[in-house]
């Protein structure tokens, strides 16, 4: 299976996927990353892709007249690589109708909280501020809401009294990287069905 990965930041989730494919082999893992896209330049996530010899593309909102035009451009840039699965690994933009028309049902996102708790761009900070005792990460299919699509898998991470946002996020990311690698591999190897809010991996 062909994966396109979308990033906006450090790309450690992308790196976990890259390392797993390299260590396991494309056949055994069931998928290979064919391109990496971003919404901004100059991020470590793109540097990681380049070091791995992968094609990259950048689709910036400010380069397009409207948000819908950006969405269509992103959809086209991704479609050019003919992915079977698109993975948002820290991609910090909400995609629109055109993107979902093409990739809905095969667009996976990872979120650093236990959805439906703490959706949005500050899930780690929000769980900490709320005084939650556990949080975690969620890998889900993207639908037309914000972090609302059908949940595939979740991992739990305890919140410690001495945690600040970055310490907690690093601990979440340790679980998140393993969860994402496992889920993407199973989706690619086994195939899956989405039945309402349930995801069934064969
Ligand atoms: C991940 O925790 C992701 O869930 C969140 O941002 C982080 C991206 O980390 N949206 P990285 O870019 O993969 O290192």
CSV table of C-alpha atoms and ligand atoms in Angstrom, one decimal:
chain,number,residue,atom,x,y,z
A,1,UNK,CA,0.0,0.0,0.0
A,2,UNK,CA,1.1,3.6,-0.8
A,3,UNK,CA,1.1,6.1,2.0
A,4,UNK,CA,1.3,9.9,1.8
A,5,UNK,CA,2.1,11.5,5.2
A,6,UNK,CA,1.2,15.1,6.1
A,7,UNK,CA,3.2,17.0,8.7
A,8,UNK,CA,3.4,20.5,10.2
A,9,UNK,CA,6.2,20.1,12.7
A,10,UNK,CA,9.0,18.0,14.1
A,11,UNK,CA,7.8,14.8,12.3
A,12,UNK,CA,8.7,12.3,15.0
A,13,UNK,CA,5.5,10.3,14.1
A,14,UNK,CA,6.7,10.4,10.5
A,15,UNK,CA,10.1,9.2,11.6
A,16,UNK,CA,8.6,6.3,13.5
A,17,UNK,CA,6.8,5.2,10.3
A,18,UNK,CA,10.0,5.7,8.2
A,19,UNK,CA,12.1,3.7,10.7
A,20,UNK,CA,9.5,0.9,10.8
A,21,UNK,CA,9.3,0.5,7.1
A,22,UNK,CA,13.1,0.5,6.8
A,23,UNK,CA,13.5,-2.1,9.6
A,24,UNK,CA,10.5,-4.3,8.6
A,25,UNK,CA,10.6,-4.0,4.9
A,26,UNK,CA,7.7,-2.7,2.7
A,27,UNK,CA,6.4,-6.2,2.1
A,28,UNK,CA,6.2,-7.3,5.7
A,29,UNK,CA,4.9,-4.0,7.0
A,30,UNK,CA,2.4,-3.7,4.2
A,31,UNK,CA,3.0,-0.1,3.2
A,32,UNK,CA,5.6,2.3,2.0
A,33,UNK,CA,5.7,6.1,2.3
A,34,UNK,CA,5.7,7.5,-1.2
A,35,UNK,CA,5.6,11.3,-0.4
A,36,UNK,CA,5.5,13.7,2.5
A,37,UNK,CA,3.5,16.9,2.4
A,38,UNK,CA,3.3,20.0,4.7
A,39,UNK,CA,1.4,23.2,5.1
A,40,UNK,CA,4.6,25.2,5.8
A,41,UNK,CA,8.2,25.3,4.8
A,42,UNK,CA,11.3,24.9,7.0
A,43,UNK,CA,10.1,22.2,9.4
A,44,UNK,CA,12.0,19.2,10.7
A,45,UNK,CA,9.3,16.9,9.3
A,46,UNK,CA,10.2,17.9,5.7
A,47,UNK,CA,14.0,17.5,6.5
A,48,UNK,CA,13.3,14.0,7.7
A,49,UNK,CA,11.5,13.2,4.5
A,50,UNK,CA,14.4,14.6,2.4
A,51,UNK,CA,17.0,12.6,4.4
A,52,UNK,CA,14.9,9.5,3.6
A,53,UNK,CA,15.1,10.4,-0.1
A,54,UNK,CA,11.3,11.0,-0.4
A,55,UNK,CA,9.5,13.5,-2.6
A,56,UNK,CA,8.0,16.4,-0.6
A,57,UNK,CA,5.5,19.1,-1.3
A,58,UNK,CA,4.4,22.2,0.6
A,59,UNK,CA,0.9,23.6,0.2
A,60,UNK,CA,0.5,26.9,2.1
A,61,UNK,CA,-2.8,28.5,2.7
A,62,UNK,CA,-1.4,32.0,2.1
A,63,UNK,CA,-0.5,31.0,-1.5
A,64,UNK,CA,-4.1,30.5,-2.4
A,65,UNK,CA,-6.9,33.0,-2.8
A,66,UNK,CA,-9.4,31.1,-0.7
A,67,UNK,CA,-9.4,28.3,1.8
A,68,UNK,CA,-11.3,26.1,-0.7
A,69,UNK,CA,-8.7,26.7,-3.3
A,70,UNK,CA,-6.0,25.6,-0.8
A,71,UNK,CA,-8.0,22.5,0.0
A,72,UNK,CA,-8.3,21.6,-3.7
A,73,UNK,CA,-4.6,22.2,-4.2
A,74,UNK,CA,-3.7,20.0,-1.3
A,75,UNK,CA,-6.0,17.3,-2.6
A,76,UNK,CA,-4.4,17.5,-6.0
A,77,UNK,CA,-0.9,17.4,-4.6
A,78,UNK,CA,-1.7,14.3,-2.5
A,79,UNK,CA,-3.6,12.6,-5.4
A,80,UNK,CA,-0.6,13.0,-7.7
A,81,UNK,CA,1.1,10.2,-5.6
A,82,UNK,CA,-1.9,7.9,-5.9
A,83,UNK,CA,-2.0,7.0,-2.1
A,84,UNK,CA,-4.0,4.1,-0.7
A,85,UNK,CA,-3.9,5.8,2.7
A,86,UNK,CA,-3.1,9.4,3.8
A,87,UNK,CA,-1.8,9.9,7.3
A,88,UNK,CA,-1.9,13.2,9.2
A,89,UNK,CA,1.0,13.0,11.6
A,90,UNK,CA,0.9,16.3,13.3
A,91,UNK,CA,-0.6,18.1,10.3
A,92,UNK,CA,-2.2,21.2,11.8
A,93,UNK,CA,-4.8,22.2,9.2
A,94,UNK,CA,-8.5,21.2,8.9
A,95,UNK,CA,-9.1,19.8,5.4
A,96,UNK,CA,-12.3,20.6,3.5
A,97,UNK,CA,-14.9,19.0,1.3
A,98,UNK,CA,-12.8,18.5,-1.7
A,99,UNK,CA,-10.0,16.7,0.2
A,100,UNK,CA,-12.6,14.5,2.0
A,101,UNK,CA,-14.4,13.8,-1.3
A,102,UNK,CA,-11.2,12.2,-2.5
A,103,UNK,CA,-9.7,10.7,0.6
A,104,UNK,CA,-12.5,10.4,3.2
A,105,UNK,CA,-12.5,6.9,4.6
A,106,UNK,CA,-8.7,6.5,4.0
A,107,UNK,CA,-7.4,9.6,5.8
A,108,UNK,CA,-6.1,8.8,9.3
A,109,UNK,CA,-5.1,11.4,12.0
A,110,UNK,CA,-3.4,11.0,15.3
A,111,UNK,CA,-4.4,13.2,18.1
A,112,UNK,CA,-2.6,13.6,21.5
A,113,UNK,CA,-5.7,13.2,23.7
A,114,UNK,CA,-8.4,10.6,24.4
A,115,UNK,CA,-11.1,11.8,22.0
A,116,UNK,CA,-13.8,12.9,22.4
A,117,UNK,CA,-12.1,14.6,25.3
A,118,UNK,CA,-9.9,17.6,24.4
A,119,UNK,CA,-10.2,17.9,20.6
A,120,UNK,CA,-8.5,20.7,18.7
A,121,UNK,CA,-5.0,22.2,18.5
A,122,UNK,CA,-4.2,22.1,22.3
A,123,UNK,CA,-5.3,18.7,23.5
A,124,UNK,CA,-2.3,18.2,25.7
A,125,UNK,CA,-2.6,21.6,27.3
A,126,UNK,CA,-6.3,21.2,27.8
A,127,UNK,CA,-6.1,17.9,29.5
A,128,UNK,CA,-3.4,19.2,31.9
A,129,UNK,CA,-5.4,22.4,32.6
A,130,UNK,CA,-8.5,20.4,33.3
A,131,UNK,CA,-6.8,18.3,36.0
A,132,UNK,CA,-7.4,15.0,34.2
A,133,UNK,CA,-5.5,12.1,35.8
A,134,UNK,CA,-5.1,10.2,32.5
A,135,UNK,CA,-4.9,11.3,28.9
A,136,UNK,CA,-3.4,9.7,25.9
A,137,UNK,CA,-3.7,9.5,22.1
A,138,UNK,CA,-6.2,8.6,19.5
A,139,UNK,CA,-5.8,7.4,16.0
A,140,UNK,CA,-9.0,8.0,14.0
A,141,UNK,CA,-10.4,8.5,10.5
A,142,UNK,CA,-10.9,12.1,9.6
A,143,UNK,CA,-14.4,13.2,8.9
A,144,UNK,CA,-15.8,16.7,8.3
A,145,UNK,CA,-15.5,17.7,11.9
A,146,UNK,CA,-12.5,18.6,14.1
A,147,UNK,CA,-11.1,15.4,15.6
A,148,UNK,CA,-14.6,13.7,15.4
A,149,UNK,CA,-14.1,10.9,13.0
A,150,UNK,CA,-14.5,7.1,13.8
A,151,UNK,CA,-11.8,6.0,16.4
A,152,UNK,CA,-9.5,3.2,15.3
A,153,UNK,CA,-7.3,2.9,18.4
A,154,UNK,CA,-6.4,4.7,21.6
A,155,UNK,CA,-3.5,4.6,24.1
A,156,UNK,CA,-3.6,5.8,27.7
A,157,UNK,CA,-1.0,7.9,29.4
A,158,UNK,CA,-1.0,8.9,33.0
A,159,UNK,CA,-0.7,12.6,34.0
A,160,UNK,CA,1.9,13.2,36.7
A,161,UNK,CA,1.8,16.1,39.3
A,162,UNK,CA,5.1,17.5,38.0
A,163,UNK,CA,4.0,17.4,34.3
A,164,UNK,CA,4.1,20.5,32.2
A,165,UNK,CA,2.7,20.5,28.7
A,166,UNK,CA,6.0,19.6,27.0
A,167,UNK,CA,6.9,16.8,29.4
A,168,UNK,CA,3.4,15.3,29.1
A,169,UNK,CA,3.4,15.7,25.3
A,170,UNK,CA,6.7,13.8,25.1
A,171,UNK,CA,5.3,11.0,27.1
A,172,UNK,CA,2.2,10.9,25.0
A,173,UNK,CA,4.3,10.8,21.8
A,174,UNK,CA,6.1,7.7,23.0
A,175,UNK,CA,2.8,5.9,23.1
A,176,UNK,CA,1.4,7.7,20.0
A,177,UNK,CA,4.3,6.7,17.7
A,178,UNK,CA,3.9,3.0,18.5
A,179,UNK,CA,0.1,3.2,18.2
A,180,UNK,CA,0.3,5.0,14.8
A,181,UNK,CA,2.8,2.5,13.4
A,182,UNK,CA,0.8,-0.4,14.6
A,183,UNK,CA,-2.5,0.9,13.2
A,184,UNK,CA,-1.2,2.0,9.8
A,185,UNK,CA,0.4,-1.4,9.3
A,186,UNK,CA,-2.8,-3.3,10.2
A,187,UNK,CA,-5.0,-1.1,8.0
A,188,UNK,CA,-2.6,-1.6,5.1
A,189,UNK,CA,-2.1,-5.3,5.6
A,190,UNK,CA,-5.5,-6.5,6.6
A,191,UNK,CA,-8.0,-4.0,5.1
A,192,UNK,CA,-10.8,-2.5,7.1
A,193,UNK,CA,-14.5,-1.5,7.1
A,194,UNK,CA,-16.0,1.6,8.7
A,195,UNK,CA,-19.5,0.9,10.0
A,196,UNK,CA,-20.9,4.1,11.3
A,197,UNK,CA,-18.7,5.0,14.3
A,198,UNK,CA,-17.1,1.5,14.4
A,199,UNK,CA,-13.9,0.6,12.5
A,200,UNK,CA,-13.4,-3.1,11.9
A,201,UNK,CA,-9.9,-4.2,10.8
A,202,UNK,CA,-10.1,-7.6,9.1
B,1,LIG,C1,1.6,14.8,17.7
B,1,LIG,O1,1.5,14.5,19.1
B,1,LIG,C2,0.3,14.9,17.1
B,1,LIG,O2,-0.7,14.1,17.7
B,1,LIG,C3,0.0,16.4,17.4
B,1,LIG,O3,1.2,17.1,17.1
B,1,LIG,C4,2.3,16.1,17.4
B,1,LIG,C5,3.1,16.1,16.1
B,1,LIG,O4,4.3,15.6,16.5
B,1,LIG,N1,-1.0,16.9,16.5
B,1,LIG,P1,5.4,15.2,15.4
B,1,LIG,O5,5.4,16.4,14.4
B,1,LIG,O6,5.0,13.9,14.8
B,1,LIG,O7,6.7,15.1,16.1
